[in-house]
Short mmCIF file of C-alpha atoms in Angstrom, two decimals:
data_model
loop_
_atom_site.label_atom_id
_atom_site.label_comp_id
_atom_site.label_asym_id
_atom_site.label_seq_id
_atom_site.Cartn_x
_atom_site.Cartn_y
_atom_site.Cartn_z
CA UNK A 195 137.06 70.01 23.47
CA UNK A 196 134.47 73.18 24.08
CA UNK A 197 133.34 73.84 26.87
CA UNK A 198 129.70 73.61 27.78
CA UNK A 199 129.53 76.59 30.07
CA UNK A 200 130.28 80.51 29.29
CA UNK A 201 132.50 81.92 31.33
CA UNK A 202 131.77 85.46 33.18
CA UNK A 203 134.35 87.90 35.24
CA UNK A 204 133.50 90.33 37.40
CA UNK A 205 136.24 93.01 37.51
CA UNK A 206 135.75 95.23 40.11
CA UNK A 207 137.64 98.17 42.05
CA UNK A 208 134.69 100.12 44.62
CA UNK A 209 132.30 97.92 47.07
CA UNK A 210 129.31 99.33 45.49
CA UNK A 211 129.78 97.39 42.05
CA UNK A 212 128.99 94.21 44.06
CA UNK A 213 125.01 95.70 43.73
CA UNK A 214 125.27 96.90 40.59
CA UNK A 215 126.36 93.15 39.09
CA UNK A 216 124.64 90.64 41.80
CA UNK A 217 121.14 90.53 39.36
CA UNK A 218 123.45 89.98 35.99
CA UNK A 219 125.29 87.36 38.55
CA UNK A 220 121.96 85.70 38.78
CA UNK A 221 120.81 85.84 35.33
CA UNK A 222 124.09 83.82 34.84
CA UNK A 223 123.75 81.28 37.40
CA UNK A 224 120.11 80.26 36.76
CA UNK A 225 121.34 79.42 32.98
CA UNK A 226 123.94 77.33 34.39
CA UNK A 227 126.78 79.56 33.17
CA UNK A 228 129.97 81.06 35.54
CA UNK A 229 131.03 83.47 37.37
CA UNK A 230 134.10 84.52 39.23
CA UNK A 231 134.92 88.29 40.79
CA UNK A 232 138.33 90.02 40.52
CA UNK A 233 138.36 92.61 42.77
CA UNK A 234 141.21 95.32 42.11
CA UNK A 235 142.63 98.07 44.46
CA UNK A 236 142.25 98.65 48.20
CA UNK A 237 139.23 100.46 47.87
CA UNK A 238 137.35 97.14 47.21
CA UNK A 239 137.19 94.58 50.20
CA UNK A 240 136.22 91.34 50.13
CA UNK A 241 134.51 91.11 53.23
CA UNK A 242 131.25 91.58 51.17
CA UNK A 243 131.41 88.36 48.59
CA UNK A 244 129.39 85.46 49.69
CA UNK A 245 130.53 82.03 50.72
CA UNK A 246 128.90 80.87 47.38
CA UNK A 247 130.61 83.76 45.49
CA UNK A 248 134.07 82.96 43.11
CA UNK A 249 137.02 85.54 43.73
CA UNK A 250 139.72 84.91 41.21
CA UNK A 251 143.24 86.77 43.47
CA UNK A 252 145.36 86.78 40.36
CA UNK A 253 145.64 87.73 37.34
CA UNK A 254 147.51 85.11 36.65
CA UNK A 255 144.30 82.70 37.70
CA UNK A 256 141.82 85.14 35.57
CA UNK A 257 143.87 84.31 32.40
CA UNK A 258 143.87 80.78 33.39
CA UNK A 259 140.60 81.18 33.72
CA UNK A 260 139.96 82.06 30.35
CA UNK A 261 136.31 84.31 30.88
CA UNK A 262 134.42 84.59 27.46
CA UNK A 263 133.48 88.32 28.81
CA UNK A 264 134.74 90.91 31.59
CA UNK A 265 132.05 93.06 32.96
CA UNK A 266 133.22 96.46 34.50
CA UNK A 267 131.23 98.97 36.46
CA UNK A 268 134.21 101.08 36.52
CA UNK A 269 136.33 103.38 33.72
CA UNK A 270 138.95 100.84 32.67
CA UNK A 271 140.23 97.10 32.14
CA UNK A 272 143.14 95.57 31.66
CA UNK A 273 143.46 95.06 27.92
CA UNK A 274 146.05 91.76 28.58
CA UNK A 275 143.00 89.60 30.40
CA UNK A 276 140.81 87.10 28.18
CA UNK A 277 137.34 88.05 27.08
CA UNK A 278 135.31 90.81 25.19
CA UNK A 279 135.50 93.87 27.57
CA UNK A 280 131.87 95.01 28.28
CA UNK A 281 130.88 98.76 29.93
CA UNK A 282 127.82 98.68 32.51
CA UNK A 283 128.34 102.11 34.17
CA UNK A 284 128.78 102.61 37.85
CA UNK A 285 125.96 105.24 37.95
CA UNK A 286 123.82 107.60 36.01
CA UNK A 287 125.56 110.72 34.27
CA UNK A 288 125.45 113.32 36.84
CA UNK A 289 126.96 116.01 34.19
CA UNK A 290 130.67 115.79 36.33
CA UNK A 291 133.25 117.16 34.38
CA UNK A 292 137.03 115.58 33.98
CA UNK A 293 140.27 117.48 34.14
CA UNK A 294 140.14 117.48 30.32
CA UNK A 295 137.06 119.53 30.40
CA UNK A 296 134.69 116.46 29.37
CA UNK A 297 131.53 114.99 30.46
CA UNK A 298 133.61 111.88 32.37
CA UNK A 299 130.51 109.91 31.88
CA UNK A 300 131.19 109.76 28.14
CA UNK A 301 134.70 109.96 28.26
CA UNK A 302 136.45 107.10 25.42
CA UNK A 303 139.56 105.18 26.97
CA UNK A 304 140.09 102.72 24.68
CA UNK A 305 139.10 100.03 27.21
CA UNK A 306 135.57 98.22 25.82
CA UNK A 307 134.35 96.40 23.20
CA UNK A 308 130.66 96.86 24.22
CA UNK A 309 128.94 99.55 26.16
CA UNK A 310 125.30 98.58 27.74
CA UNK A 311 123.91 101.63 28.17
CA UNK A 312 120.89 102.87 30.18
CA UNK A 313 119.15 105.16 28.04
CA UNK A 314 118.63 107.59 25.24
CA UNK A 315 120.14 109.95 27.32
CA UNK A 316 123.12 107.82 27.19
CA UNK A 317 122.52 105.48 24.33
CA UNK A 318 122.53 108.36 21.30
CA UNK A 319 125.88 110.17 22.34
CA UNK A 320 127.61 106.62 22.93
CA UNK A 321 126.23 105.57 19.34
CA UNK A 322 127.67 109.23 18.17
CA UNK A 323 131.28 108.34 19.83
CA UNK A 324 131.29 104.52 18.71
CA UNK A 325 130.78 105.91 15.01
CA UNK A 326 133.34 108.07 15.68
CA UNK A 327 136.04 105.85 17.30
CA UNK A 328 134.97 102.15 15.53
CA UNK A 329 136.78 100.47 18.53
CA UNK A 330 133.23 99.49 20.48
CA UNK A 331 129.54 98.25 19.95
CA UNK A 332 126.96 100.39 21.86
CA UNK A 333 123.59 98.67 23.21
CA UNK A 334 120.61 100.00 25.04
CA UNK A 335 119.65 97.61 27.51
CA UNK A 336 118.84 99.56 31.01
CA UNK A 337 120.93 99.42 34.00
CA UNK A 338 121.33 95.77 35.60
CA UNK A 339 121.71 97.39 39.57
CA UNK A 340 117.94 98.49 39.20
CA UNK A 341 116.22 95.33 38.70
CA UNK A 342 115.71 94.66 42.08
CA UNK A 343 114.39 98.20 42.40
CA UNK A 344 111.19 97.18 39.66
CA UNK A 345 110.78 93.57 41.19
CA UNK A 346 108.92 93.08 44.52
CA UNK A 347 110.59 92.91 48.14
CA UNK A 348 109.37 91.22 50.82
CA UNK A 349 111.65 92.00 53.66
CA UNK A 350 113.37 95.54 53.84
CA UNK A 351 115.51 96.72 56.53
CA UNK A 352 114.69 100.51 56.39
CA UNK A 353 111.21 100.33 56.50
CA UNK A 354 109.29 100.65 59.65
CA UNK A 355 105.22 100.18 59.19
CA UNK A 356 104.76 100.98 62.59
CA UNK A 357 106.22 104.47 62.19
CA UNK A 358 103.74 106.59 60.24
CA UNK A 359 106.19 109.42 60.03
CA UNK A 360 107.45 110.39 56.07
CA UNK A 361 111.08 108.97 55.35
CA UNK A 362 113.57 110.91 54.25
CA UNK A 363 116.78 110.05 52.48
CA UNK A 364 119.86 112.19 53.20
CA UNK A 365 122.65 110.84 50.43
CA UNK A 366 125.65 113.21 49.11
CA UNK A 367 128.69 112.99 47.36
CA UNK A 368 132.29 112.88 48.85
CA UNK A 369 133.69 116.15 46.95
CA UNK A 370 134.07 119.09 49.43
CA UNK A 371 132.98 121.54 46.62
CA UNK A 372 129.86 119.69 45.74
CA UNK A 373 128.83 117.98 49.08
CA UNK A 374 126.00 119.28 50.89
CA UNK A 375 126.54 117.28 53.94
CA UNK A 376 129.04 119.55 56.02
CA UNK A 377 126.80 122.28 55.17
CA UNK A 378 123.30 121.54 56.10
CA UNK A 379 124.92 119.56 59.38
CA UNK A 380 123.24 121.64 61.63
CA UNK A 381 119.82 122.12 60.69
CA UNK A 382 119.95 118.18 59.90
CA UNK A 383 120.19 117.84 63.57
CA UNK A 384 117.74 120.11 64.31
CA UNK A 385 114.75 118.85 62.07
CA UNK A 386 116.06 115.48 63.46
CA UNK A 387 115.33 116.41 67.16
CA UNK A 388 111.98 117.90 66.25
CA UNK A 389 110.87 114.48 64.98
CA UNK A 390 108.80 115.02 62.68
CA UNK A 391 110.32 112.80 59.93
CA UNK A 392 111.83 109.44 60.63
CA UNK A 393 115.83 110.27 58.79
CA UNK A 394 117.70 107.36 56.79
CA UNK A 395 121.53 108.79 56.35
CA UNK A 396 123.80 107.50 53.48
CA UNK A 397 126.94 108.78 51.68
CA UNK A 398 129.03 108.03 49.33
CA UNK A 399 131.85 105.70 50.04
CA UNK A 400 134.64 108.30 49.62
CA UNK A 401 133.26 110.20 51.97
CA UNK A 402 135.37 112.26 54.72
CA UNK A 403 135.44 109.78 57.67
CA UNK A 404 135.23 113.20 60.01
CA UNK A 405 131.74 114.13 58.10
CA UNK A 406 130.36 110.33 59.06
CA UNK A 407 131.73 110.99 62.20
CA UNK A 408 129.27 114.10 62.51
CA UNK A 409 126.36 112.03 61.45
CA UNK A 410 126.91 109.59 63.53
CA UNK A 411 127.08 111.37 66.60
CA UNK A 412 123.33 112.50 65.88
CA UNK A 413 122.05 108.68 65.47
CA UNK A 414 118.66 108.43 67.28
CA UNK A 415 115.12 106.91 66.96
CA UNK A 416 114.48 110.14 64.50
CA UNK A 417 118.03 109.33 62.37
CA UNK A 418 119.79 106.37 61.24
CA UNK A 419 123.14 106.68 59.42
CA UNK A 420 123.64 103.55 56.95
CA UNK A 421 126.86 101.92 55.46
CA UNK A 422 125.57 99.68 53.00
CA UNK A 423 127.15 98.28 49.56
CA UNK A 424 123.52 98.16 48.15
CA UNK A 425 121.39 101.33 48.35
CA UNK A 426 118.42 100.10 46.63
CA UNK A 427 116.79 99.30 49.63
CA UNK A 428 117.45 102.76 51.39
CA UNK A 429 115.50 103.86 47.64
CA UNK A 430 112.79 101.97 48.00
CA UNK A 431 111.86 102.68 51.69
CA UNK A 432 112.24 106.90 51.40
CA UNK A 433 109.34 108.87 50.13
CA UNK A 434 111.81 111.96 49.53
CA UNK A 435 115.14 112.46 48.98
CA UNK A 436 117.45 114.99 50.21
CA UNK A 437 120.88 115.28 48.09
CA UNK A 438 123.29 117.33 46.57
CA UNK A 439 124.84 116.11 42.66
CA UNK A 440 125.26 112.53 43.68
CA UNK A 441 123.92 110.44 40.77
CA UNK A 442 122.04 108.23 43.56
CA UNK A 443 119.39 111.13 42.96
CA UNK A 444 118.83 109.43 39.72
CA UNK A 445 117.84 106.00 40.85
CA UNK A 446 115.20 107.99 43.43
CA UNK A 447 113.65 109.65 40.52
CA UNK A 448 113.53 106.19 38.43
CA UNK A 449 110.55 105.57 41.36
CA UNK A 450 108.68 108.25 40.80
CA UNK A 451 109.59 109.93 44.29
CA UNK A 452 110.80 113.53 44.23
CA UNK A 453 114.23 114.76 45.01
CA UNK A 454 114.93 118.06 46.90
CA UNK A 455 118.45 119.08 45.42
CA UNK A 456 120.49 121.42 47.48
CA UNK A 457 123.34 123.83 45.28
CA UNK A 458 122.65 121.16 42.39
CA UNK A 459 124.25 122.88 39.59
CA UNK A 460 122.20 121.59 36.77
CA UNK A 461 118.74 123.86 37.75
CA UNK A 462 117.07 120.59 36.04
CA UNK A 463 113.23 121.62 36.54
CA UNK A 464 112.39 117.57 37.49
CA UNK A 465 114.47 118.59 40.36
CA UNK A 466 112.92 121.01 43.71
CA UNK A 467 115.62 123.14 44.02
CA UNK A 468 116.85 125.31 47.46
CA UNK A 469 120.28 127.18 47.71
CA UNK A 470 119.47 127.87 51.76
CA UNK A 471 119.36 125.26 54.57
CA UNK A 472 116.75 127.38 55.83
CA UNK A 473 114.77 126.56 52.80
CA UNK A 474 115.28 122.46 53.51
CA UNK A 475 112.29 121.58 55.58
CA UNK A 476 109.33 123.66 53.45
CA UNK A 477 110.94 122.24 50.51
CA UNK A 478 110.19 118.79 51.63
CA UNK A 479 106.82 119.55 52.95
CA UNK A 480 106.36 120.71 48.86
CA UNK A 481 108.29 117.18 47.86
CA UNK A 482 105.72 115.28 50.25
CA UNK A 483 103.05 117.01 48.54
CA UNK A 484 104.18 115.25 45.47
CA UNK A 485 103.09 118.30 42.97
CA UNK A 486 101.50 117.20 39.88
CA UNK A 487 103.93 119.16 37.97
CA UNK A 488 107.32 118.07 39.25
CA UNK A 489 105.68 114.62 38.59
CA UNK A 490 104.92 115.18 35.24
CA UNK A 491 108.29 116.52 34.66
CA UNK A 492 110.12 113.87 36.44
CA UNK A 493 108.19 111.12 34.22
CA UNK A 494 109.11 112.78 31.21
CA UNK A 495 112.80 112.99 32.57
CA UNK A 496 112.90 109.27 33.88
CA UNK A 497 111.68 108.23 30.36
CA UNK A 498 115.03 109.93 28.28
CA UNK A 499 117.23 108.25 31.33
CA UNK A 500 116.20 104.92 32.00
CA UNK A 501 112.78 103.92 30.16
CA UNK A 502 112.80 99.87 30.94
CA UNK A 503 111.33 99.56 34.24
CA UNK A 504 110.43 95.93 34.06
CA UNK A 505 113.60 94.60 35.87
CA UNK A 506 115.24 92.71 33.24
CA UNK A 507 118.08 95.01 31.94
CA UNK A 508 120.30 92.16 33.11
CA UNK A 509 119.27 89.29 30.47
CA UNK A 510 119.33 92.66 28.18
CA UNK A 511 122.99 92.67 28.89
CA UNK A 512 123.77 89.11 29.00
CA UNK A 513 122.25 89.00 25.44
CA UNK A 514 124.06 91.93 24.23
CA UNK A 515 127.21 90.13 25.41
CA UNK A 516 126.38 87.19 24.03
CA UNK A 517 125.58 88.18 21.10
CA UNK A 518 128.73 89.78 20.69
CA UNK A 519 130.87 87.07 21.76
CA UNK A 520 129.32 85.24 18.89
CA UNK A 521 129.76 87.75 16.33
CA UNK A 522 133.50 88.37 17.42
CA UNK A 523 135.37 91.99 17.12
CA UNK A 524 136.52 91.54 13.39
CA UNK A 525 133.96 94.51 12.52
CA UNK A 526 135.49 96.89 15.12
CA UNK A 527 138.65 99.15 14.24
CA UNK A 528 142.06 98.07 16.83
CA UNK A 529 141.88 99.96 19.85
CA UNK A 530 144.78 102.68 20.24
CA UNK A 531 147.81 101.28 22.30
CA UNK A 532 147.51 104.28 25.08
CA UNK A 533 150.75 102.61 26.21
CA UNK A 534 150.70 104.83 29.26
CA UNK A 535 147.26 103.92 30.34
CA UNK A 536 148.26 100.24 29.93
CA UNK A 537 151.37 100.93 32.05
CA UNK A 538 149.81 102.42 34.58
CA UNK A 539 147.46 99.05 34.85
CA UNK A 540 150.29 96.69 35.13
CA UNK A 541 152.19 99.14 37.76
CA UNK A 542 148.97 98.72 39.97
CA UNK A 543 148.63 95.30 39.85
CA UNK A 544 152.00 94.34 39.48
CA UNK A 545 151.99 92.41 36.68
CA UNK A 546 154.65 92.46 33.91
CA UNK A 547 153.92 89.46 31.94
CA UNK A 548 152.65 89.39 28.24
#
């Protein structure tokens, strides 16, 4: 007998990808379809699924299971689980290269049948690899973790109507050799004792627990450091943010707020650029200015990255999915074995079986 209901998994390895797939979770549920998470590694926890929320602990149970499609927000998949294998992206491409030399961002590993991408900045060289390769389908749909962003919130945490002060949104990346955090510690603290903006503090996940530490120990009505599995919020309540090359600068821009990048490598010119922390306070006076130029140039920029601002990239993807569910992968080419890839997989969750 069929069933009635399409089945969805959520395969997971990093507490942020719970943001980045709770609005395609909704999309699902309000059609009356399913959902369950598998959450892989011990960089994931559970502690942030809801009581109402589906965690699958084997993959014994996901094959059981029998999803129709397995969403990832991560670089790779088991190949031996049920269900068309479907890329979202767990961030913009912040031009990081790989040990092989490659933008990672567009790096092919044989794990997807579908890629949903977020723009024509991504969508043309995915549609240049997948003519290339023949193993995957590529889709434009826009990013399913910003459709909260372009909906309206009643309640947020990090805003404060009361304080009339501007907000500003320290976030950085984890890498020592990109992270502006250790380096711009001090005068952080020192703008935050003048007072004169009201600071919202958040880092990347991987980030050196010593380097929170050093954050933390500045917390005061001027400074709040945030650990949060859904930055979208933080976004929303800044008017400027302060980063390094995270690709959270990205999602900033997407709101038409400017971003003062410090040692950013990519001298992009939607971007205010300082190399100095001496530089970091005129440079947000500038940002707070909101110049008519760097606004110009960050439309222009926001429109090659992530045109659809209407907050339903998520029923983009769901269609894209189902709509290749439907179709089937006859058309595609057989995906290489990468045996070693594969092994590595099963050694990490521990499964041997066929």
């Amino acid at each position: 007998m069929e069933r009635s209901k399409k089945r969805y998994l959520f395969y997971i390895a990093q507490n942020y990808s719970y943001a980045i797939l709770r609005p395609l979770q909704d999309v699902i549920l309000k059609r009356g379809d399913e959902v369950c998470w598998f959450l892989e590694g011990n960089e994931v926890t559970s502690a942030f699924l809801t009581v109402q929320e589906h965690r699958l602990m084997t993959i014994d149970d996901v094959k059981h299971w029998q999803p129709d499609a397995v969403f990832v927000p991560g670089n790779v998949v088991p190949s031996f689980i049920p269900g068309i294998k479907v890329g979202v992206f767990h961030g913009f491409n912040a031009g990081k290269m790989n040990h092989h030399g490659r933008e990672d961002h567009f790096e092919i590993r044989s794990c997807f049948d579908l890629y949903c991408t977020q723009g024509p900045a991504t969508t043309l060289p995915f549609i240049h690899l997948a003519h290339q390769f023949g193993t995957f389908k590529v889709t434009e749909t826009g990013w399913p973790a910003l459709d909260p962003m372009f909906q309206p919130q009643e309640d947020n945490p990090y805003q404060n109507k009361a304080d009339t002060r501007p907000t500003i949104l320290l976030c950085s990346t984890f890498s020592r050799r990109l992270s502006c955090a250790p380096v711009i510690f001090e005068k952080i603290k020192a703008l935050a004792l003048k007072g004169n903006y009201r600071w919202l503090v958040q880092f990347h996940p991987k980030m050196s627990k010593d380097i929170i530490l050093q954050y933390q120990s500045i917390e005061s009505d001027n400074l709040r450091f945030i650990e949060t599995d859904d930055v979208l919020p933080l976004l929303q309540a800044a008017d400027v943010m302060l980063c390094d090359t995270s690709s959270v600068l990205i999602m900033f821009l997407l709101q038409g707020k400017p971003v003062v990048a410090f040692n950013n490598r990519t001298q992009s010119d939607h971007l205010i650029h300082i190399k100095d922390e001496e530089d970091i306070e005129e440079a947000l006076e500038y940002a707070l200015s909101r110049p008519k130029e760097v606004m110009r140039k960050i439309e222009t920029y926001c429109a090659h990255i992530h045109p659809e601002r209407d907050g339903l990239s998520s029923q983009r993807v769901l269609n894209a999915t189902d709509e290749l569910i439907e179709q089937g992968l006859s058309t595609l080419k057989a995906k290489p074995l990468n045996l070693i890839r594969h092994f590595k997989m099963r050694k990490k969750l521990r499964y041997w079986k066929l």
